[in-house]
Short mmCIF file of C-alpha atoms and ligand atoms in Angstrom, two decimals:
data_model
loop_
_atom_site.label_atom_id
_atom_site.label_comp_id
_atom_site.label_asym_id
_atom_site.label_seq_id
_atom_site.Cartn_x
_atom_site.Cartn_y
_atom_site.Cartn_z
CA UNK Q 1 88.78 77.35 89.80
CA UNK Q 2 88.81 73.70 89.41
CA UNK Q 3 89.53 70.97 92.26
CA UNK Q 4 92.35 69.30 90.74
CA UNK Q 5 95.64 69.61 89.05
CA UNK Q 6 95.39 65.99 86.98
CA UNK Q 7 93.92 65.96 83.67
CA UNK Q 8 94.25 69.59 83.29
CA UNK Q 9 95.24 71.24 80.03
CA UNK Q 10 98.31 73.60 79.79
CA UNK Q 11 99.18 75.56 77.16
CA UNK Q 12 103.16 76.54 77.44
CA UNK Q 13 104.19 79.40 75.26
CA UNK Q 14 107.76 79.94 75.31
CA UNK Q 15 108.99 82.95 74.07
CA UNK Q 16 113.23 83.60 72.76
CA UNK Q 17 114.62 84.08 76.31
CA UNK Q 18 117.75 82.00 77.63
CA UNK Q 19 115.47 80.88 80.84
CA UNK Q 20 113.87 78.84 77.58
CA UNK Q 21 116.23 75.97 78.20
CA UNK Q 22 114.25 74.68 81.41
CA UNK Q 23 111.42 74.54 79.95
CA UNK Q 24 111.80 71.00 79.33
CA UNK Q 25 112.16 70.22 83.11
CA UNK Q 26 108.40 72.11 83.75
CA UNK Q 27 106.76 70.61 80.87
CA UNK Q 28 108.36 66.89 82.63
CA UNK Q 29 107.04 68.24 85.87
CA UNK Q 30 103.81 68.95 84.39
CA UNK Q 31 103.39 65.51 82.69
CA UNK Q 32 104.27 63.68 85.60
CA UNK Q 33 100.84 65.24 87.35
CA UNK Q 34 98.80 64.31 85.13
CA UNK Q 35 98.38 67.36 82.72
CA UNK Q 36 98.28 67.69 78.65
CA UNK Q 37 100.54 70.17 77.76
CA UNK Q 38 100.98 72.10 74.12
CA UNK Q 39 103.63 74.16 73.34
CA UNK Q 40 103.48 76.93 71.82
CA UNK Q 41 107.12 78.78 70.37
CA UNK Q 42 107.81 82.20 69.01
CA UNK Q 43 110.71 82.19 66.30
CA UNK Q 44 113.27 83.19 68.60
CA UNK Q 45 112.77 80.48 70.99
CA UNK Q 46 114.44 77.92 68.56
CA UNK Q 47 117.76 79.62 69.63
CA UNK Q 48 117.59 78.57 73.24
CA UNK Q 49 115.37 75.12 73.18
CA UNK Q 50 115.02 73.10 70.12
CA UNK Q 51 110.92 72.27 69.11
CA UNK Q 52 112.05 68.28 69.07
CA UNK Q 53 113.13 68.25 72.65
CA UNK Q 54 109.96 69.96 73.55
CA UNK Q 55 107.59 67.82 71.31
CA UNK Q 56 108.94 64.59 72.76
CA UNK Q 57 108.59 65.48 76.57
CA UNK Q 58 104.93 66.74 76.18
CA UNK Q 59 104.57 64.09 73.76
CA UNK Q 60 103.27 66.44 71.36
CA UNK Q 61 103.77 68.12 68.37
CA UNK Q 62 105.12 72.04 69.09
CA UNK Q 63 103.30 74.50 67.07
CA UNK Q 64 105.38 78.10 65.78
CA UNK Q 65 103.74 79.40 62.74
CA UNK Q 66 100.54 80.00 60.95
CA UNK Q 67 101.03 76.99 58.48
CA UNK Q 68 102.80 73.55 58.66
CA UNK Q 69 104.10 73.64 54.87
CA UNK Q 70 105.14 70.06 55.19
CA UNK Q 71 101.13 69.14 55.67
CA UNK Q 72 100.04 72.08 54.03
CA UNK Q 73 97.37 72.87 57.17
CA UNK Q 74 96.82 75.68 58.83
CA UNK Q 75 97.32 75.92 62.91
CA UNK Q 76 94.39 77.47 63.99
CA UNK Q 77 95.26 80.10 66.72
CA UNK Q 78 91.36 80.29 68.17
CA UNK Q 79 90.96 76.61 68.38
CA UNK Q 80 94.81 76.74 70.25
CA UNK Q 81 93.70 79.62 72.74
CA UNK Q 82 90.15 78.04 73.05
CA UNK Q 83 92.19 74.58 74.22
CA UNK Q 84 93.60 75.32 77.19
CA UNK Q 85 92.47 75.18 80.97
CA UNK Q 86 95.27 78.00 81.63
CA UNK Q 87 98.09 79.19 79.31
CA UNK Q 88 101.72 79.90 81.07
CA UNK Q 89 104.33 81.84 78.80
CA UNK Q 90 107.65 80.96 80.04
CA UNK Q 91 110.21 82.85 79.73
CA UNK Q 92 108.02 85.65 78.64
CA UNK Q 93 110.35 88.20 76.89
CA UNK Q 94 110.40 92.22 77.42
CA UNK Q 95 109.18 92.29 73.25
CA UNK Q 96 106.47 89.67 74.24
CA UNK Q 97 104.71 91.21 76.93
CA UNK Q 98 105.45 94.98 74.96
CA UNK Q 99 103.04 93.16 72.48
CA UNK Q 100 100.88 91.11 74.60
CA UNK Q 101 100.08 94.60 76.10
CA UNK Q 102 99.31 96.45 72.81
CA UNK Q 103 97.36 93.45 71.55
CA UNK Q 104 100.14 93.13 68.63
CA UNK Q 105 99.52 89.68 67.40
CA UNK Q 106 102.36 88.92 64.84
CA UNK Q 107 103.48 85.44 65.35
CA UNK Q 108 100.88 81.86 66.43
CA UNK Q 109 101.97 82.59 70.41
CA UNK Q 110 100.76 86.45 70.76
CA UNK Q 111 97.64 85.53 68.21
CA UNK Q 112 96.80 82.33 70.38
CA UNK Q 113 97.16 84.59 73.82
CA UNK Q 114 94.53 87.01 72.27
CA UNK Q 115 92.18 84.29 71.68
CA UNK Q 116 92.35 82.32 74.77
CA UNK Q 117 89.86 81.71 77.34
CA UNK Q 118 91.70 80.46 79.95
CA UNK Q 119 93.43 82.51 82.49
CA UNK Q 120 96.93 83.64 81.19
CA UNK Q 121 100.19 83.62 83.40
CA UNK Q 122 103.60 85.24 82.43
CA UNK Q 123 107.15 84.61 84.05
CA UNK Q 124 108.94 87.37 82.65
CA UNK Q 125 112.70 86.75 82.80
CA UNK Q 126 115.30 89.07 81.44
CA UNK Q 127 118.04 91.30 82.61
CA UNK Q 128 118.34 93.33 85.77
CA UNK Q 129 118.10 96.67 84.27
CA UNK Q 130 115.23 95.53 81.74
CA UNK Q 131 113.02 94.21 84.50
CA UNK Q 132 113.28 97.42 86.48
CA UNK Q 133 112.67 99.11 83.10
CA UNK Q 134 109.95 102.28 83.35
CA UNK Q 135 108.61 100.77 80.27
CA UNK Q 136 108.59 97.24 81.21
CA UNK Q 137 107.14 97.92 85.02
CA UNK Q 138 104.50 99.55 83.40
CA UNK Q 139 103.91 97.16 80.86
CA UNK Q 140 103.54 94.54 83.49
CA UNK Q 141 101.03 96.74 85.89
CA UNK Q 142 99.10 97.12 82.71
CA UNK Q 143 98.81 93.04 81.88
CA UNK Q 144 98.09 92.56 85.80
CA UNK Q 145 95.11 95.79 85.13
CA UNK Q 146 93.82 93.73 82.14
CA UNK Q 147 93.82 90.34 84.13
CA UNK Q 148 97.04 88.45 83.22
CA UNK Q 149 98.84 86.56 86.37
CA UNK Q 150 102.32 88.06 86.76
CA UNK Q 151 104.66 85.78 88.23
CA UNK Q 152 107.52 87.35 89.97
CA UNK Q 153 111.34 86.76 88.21
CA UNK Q 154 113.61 85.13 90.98
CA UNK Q 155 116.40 87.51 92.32
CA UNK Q 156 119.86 85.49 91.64
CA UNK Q 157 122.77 85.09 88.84
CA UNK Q 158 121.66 86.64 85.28
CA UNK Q 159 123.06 84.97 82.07
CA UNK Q 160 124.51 88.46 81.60
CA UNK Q 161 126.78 87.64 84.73
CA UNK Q 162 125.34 90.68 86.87
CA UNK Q 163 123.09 89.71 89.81
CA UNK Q 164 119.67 90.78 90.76
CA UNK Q 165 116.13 90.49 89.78
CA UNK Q 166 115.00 88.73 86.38
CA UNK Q 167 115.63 85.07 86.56
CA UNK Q 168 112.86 83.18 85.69
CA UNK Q 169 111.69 80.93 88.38
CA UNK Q 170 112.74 77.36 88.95
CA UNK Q 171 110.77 74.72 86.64
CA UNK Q 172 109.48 73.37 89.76
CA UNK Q 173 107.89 76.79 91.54
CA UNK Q 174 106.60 77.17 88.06
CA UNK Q 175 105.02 73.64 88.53
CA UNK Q 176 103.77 74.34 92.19
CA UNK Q 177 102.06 77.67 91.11
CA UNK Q 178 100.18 76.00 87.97
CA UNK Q 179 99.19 72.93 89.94
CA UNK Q 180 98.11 75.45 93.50
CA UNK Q 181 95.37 77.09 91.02
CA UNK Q 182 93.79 74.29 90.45
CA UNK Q 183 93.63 73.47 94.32
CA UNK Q 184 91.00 74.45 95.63
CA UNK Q 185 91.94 76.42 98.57
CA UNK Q 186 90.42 75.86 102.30
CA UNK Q 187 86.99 77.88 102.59
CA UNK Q 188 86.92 78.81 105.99
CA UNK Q 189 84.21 81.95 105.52
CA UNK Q 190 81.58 79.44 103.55
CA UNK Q 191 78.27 80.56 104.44
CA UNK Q 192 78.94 83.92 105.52
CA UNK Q 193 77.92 87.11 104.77
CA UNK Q 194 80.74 90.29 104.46
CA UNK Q 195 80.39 93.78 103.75
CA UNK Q 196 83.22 95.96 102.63
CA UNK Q 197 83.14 99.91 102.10
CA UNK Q 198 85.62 101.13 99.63
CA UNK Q 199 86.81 104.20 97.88
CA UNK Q 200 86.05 108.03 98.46
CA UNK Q 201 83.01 109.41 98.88
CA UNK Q 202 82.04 112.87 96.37
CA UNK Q 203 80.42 115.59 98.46
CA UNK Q 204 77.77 117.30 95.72
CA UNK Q 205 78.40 121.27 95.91
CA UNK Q 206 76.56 121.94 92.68
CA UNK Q 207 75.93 119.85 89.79
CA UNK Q 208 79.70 120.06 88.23
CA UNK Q 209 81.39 120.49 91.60
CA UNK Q 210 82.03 118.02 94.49
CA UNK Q 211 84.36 117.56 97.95
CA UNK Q 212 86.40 114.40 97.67
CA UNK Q 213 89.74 112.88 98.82
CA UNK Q 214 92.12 110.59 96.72
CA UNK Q 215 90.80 107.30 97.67
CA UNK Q 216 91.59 104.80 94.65
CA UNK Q 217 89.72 102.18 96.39
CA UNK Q 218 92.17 99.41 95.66
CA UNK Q 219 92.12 98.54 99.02
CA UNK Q 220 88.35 97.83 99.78
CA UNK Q 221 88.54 95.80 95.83
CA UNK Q 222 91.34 93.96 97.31
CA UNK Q 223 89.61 93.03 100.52
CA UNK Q 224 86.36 91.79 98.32
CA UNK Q 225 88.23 89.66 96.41
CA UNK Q 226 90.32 87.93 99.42
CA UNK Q 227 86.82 87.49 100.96
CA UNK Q 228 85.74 86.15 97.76
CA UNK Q 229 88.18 83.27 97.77
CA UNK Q 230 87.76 82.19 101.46
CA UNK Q 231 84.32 81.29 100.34
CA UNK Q 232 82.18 84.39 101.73
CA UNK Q 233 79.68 86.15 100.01
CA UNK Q 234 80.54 89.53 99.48
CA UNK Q 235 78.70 92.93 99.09
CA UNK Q 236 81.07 96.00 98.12
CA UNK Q 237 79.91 99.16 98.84
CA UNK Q 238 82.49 101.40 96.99
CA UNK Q 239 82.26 105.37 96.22
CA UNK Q 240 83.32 106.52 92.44
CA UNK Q 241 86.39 104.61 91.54
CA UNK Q 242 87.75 103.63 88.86
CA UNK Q 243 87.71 100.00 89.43
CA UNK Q 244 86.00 96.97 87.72
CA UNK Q 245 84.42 94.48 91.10
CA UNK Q 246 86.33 91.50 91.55
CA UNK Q 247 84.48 88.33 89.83
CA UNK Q 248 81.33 87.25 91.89
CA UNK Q 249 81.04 90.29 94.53
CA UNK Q 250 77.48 91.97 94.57
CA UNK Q 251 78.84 95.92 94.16
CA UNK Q 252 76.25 98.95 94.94
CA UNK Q 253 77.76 102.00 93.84
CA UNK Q 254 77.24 105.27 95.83
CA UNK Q 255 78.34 108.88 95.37
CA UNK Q 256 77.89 110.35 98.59
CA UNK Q 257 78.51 109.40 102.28
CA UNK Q 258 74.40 109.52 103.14
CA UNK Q 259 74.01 107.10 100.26
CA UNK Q 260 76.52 105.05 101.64
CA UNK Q 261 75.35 105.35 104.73
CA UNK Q 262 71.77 103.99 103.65
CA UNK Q 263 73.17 101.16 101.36
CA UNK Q 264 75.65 99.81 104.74
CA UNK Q 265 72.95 100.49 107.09
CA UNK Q 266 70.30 98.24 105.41
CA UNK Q 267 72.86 95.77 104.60
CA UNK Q 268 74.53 95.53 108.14
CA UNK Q 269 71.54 93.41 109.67
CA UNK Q 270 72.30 90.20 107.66
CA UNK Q 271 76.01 90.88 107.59
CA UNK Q 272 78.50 88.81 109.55
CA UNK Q 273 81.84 90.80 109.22
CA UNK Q 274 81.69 94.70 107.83
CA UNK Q 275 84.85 95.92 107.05
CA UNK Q 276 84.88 99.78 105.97
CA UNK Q 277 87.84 100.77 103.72
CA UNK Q 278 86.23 103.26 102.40
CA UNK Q 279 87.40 107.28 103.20
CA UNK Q 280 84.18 108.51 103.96
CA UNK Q 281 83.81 112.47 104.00
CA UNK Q 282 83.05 113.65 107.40
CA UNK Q 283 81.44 116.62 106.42
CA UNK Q 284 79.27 117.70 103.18
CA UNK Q 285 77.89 120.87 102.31
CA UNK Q 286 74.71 122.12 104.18
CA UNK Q 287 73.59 123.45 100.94
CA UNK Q 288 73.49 121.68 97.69
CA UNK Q 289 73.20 124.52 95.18
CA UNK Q 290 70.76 122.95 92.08
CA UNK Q 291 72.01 124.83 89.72
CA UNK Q 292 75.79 125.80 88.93
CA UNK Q 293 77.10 128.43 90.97
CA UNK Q 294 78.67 131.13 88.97
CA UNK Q 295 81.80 133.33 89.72
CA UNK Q 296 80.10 136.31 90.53
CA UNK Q 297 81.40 136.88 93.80
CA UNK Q 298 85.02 137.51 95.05
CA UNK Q 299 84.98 135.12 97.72
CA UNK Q 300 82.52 133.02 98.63
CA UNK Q 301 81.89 130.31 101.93
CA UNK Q 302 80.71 126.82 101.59
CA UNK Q 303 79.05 126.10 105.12
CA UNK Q 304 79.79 122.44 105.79
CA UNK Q 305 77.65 119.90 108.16
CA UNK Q 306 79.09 116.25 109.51
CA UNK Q 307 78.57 113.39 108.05
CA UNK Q 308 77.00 110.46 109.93
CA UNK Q 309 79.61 107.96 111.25
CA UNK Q 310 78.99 105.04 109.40
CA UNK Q 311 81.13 103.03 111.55
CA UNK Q 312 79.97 104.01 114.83
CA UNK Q 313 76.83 103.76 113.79
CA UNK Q 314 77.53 100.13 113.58
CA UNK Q 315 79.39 99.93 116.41
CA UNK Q 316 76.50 100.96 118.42
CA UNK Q 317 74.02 98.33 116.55
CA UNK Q 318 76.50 95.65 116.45
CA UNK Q 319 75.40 91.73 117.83
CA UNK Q 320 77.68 89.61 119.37
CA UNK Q 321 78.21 87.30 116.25
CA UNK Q 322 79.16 90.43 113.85
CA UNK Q 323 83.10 91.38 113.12
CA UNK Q 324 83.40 95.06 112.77
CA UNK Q 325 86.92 96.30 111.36
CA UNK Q 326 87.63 100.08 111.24
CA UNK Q 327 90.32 101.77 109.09
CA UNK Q 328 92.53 104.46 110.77
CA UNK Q 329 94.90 107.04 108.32
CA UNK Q 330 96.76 108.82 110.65
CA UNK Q 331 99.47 111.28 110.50
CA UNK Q 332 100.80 111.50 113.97
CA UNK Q 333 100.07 109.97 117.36
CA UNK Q 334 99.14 107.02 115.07
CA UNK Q 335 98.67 103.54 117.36
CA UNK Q 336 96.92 105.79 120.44
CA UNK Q 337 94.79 107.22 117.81
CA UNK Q 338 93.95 103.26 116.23
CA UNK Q 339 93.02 102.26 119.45
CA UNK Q 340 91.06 105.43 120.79
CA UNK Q 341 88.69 104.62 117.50
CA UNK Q 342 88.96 101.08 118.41
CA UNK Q 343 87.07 101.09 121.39
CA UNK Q 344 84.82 104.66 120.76
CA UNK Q 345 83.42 103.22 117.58
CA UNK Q 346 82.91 99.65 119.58
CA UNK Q 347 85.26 97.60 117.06
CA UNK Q 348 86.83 94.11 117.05
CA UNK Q 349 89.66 95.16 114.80
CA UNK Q 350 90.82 98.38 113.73
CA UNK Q 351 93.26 98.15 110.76
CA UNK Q 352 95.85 100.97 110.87
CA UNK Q 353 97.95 103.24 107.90
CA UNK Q 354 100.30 106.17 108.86
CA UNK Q 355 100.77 108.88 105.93
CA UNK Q 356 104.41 108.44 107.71
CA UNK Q 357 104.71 105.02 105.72
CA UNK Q 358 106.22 105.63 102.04
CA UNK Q 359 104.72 103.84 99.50
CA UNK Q 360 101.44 103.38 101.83
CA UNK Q 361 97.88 104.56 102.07
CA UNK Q 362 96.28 106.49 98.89
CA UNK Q 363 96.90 105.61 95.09
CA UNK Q 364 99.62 103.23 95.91
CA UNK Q 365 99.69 99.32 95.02
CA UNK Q 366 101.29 98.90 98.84
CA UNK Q 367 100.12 99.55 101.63
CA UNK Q 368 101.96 98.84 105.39
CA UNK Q 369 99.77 98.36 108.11
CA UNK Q 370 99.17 97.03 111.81
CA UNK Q 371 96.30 95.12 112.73
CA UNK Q 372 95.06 95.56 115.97
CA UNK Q 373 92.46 93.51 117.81
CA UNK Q 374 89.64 94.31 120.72
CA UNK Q 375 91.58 91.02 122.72
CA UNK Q 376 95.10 93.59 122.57
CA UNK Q 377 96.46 91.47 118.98
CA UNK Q 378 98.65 93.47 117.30
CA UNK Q 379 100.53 92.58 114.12
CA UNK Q 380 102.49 94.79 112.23
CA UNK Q 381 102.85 93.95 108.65
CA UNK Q 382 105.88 94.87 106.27
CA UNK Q 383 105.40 97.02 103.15
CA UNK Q 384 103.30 94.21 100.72
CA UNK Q 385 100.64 94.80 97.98
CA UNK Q 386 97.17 95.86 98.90
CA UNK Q 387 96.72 92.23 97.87
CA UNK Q 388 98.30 90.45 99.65
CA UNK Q 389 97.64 93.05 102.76
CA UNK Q 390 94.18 91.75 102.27
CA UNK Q 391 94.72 88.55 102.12
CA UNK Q 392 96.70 88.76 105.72
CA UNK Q 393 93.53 91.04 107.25
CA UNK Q 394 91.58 87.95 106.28
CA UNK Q 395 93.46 85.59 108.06
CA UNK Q 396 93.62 87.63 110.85
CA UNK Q 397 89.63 88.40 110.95
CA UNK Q 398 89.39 84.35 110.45
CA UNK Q 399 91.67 83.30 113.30
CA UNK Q 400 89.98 86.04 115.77
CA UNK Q 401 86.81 84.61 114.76
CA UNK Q 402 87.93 81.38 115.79
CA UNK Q 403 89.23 82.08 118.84
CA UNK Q 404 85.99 84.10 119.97
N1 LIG F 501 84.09 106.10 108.70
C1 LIG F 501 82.74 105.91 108.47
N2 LIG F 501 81.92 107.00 108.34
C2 LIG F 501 82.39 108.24 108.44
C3 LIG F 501 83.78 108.45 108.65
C4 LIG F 501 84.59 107.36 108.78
O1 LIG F 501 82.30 104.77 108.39
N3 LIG F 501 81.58 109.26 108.30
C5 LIG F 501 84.97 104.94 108.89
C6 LIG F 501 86.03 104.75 107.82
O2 LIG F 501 85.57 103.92 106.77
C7 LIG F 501 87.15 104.08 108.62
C8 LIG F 501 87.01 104.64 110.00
O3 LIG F 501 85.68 105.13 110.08
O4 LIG F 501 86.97 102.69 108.69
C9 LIG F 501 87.99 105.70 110.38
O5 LIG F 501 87.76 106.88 109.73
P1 LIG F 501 88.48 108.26 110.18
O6 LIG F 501 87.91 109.31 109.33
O7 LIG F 501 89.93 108.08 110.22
O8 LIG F 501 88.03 108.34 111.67
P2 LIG F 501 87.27 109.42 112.48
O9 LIG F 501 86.64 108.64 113.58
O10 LIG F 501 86.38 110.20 111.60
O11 LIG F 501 88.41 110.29 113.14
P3 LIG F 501 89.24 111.55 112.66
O12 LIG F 501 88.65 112.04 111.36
O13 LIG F 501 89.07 112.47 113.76
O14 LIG F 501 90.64 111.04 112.49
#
């Protein structure tokens, strides 16, 4: 993250889309704050912008294939994608982002975007029924999985003349979203300290065999990384996920809930806010065979013990300048339930999911959830990405900080 927009360099790929014809408004936009831009065309994009108009507002030349035969030079594709301070490919077609995906690098654009640096943004923008495509929703969760920013397409009038989602977005809320990552955002949690539980915990019956829930941990990954960004040091404590840790959060991972137990425990001392996402078993088996147990038997009984209650365990240990947010799943009875662990586990904030919620709670990308405070705060949240759910738990644990 850099402090500001002016100087930076942008590399613009524009792929054969009709959206292509604004381009020439961004790369203005871009100018006019101060940035060098390149651009970058597949073949196709000729049809809807032409290279000159492009070249003479970013007061560049516009680069499209391997070799210039009118020089007789080569355009080197890893000095291109080693150029940039972020590259933004606009329109980015369904083909594009098919190959982007697959690593398919057969034209300068797709070989450049495999050999940049720089963080990568797409505005995908093409028909209604393409965007909501199977294969083109899972070709963008896929580029978001291996770090690409997706950029939204507007909901409006399509080229084709139907309505709905796939326009690309305005030149200038392309401009606002290049120029607001090199803003440094407000830091309001600088100096402090948070822990975060995520993911299941695996409940060892024998060596091959374990009790677990379907935790994806997406939640408590999310959280780390909104922490990150308000300017807090973070330490995830996550069960076995299948996850990589946000950029600059300390991770310990744990199998069990004893061993998370011990890692949050000697961590909690030095924290300022905990916040446990994770779905911690409440019970394990009393008995951990060593070796694998066979199927000798017809039926056989596991005898199981409770867990220790991380949370409450906190609760009970908690100073007056720690935060301590709870997670409630509930099924039924949901906000008496929030607020009965609220004030039994002696919480500030107790963030609550109903199984009631479609599209909510475990394995999903969304999540819908109330927060509710110690002070008698509630806010209920709409259906939104687990990232942007954490983003709104951090505000909310920032502005009750505040107020305390
Ligand atoms: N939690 C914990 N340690 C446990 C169990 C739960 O730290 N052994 C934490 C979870 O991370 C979550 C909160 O407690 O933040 C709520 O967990 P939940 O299992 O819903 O609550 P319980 O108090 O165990 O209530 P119940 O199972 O009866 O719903």
């Amino acid at each position: 993250m850099q402090t500001t927009a002016s100087k930076r360099k942008i590399l613009l790929g524009v792929t054969g889309g009709i959206a292509a014809y604004k381009v020439p408004g961004l790369v203005r936009l871009l100018k006019k704050a101060g940035m060098e831009v390149q651009v970058l065309m597949t073949p196709a994009a000729h049809r809807f912008v032409t290279a000159e108009s492009l070249s003479v507002v970013s007061e560049n030349a516009v680069f499209t294939d391997f070799f210039n035969d009118e020089t007789g030079t080569w355009n080197n594709h890893v000095e291109l994608g080693l150029w940039p301070d972020l590259m933004l490919i606009c329109p980015a077609t369904a083909t594009t982002l098919g190959k982007m995906v697959n690593g398919i690098s057969d034209n300068l654009l797709l070989t450049t975007y495999l050999s940049a640096r720089c963080p990568v943004f797409v505005a995908p923008a093409m028909d209604l029924d393409m965007y909501i495509h199977p294969a083109v929703k899972s070709t963008l969760a896929e580029l978001e999985k291996q770090g690409v920013h997706i950029i939204p397409a507007d909901t409006g009038e399509l080229a084709s003349g139907l309505s709905g989602q796939g326009r690309m977005p305005e030149p200038e809320s392309l401009f606002r979203i290049v120029a607001d990552y090199f803003t440094e955002p407000p830091k309001p949690l600088s100096g402090l300290s948070v822990l975060i539980t995520a993911g299941p915990t695996y409940e060892k019956i024998d060596p091959v065999r374990f009790i677990g829930n379907h935790s994806s941990g997406k939640m408590g990954f999310a959280l780390a990384e909104a922490f990150t960004a308000l300017g807090a040091t973070v330490h995830l404590v996550s069960g076995p996920v299948s996850l990589q840790p946000p950029n600059g959060v300390q991770t310990t991972f744990v199998q069990s809930a004893m061993q998370m137990r011990e890692a949050c425990i000697s961590l909690f001392e030095k924290t300022d806010i905990a916040i446990m996402a994770a779905a911690v078993a409440d019970y394990r088996p009393e008995i951990q065979a060593e070796q694998k147990i066979k199927k000798t038997e017809n039926s056989i009984s596991i005898q199981l013990v409770k867990n220790p209650d991380i949370l409450a365990e906190m609760g009970a240990q908690k100073k007056n300048h720690q935060t301590l947010v709870g997670f409630a799943l509930e099924t039924h009875n949901e906000m008496e339930f929030a607020k009965e662990k609220l004030e039994r586990k002696n919480l500030d904030m107790i963030v609550m999911n109903s199984m009631n919620d479609a599209k909510s709670g475990f394995g999903f990308d969304t999540n819908k959830v109330s927060i509710i405070s110690k002070s008698g705060e509630i806010s209920h949240l709409p259906t939104k990405t687990k990232k942007e759910v954490a983003k709104d738990i951090a505000s909310f644990i920032v502005k009750y900080r505040t107020k305390a």
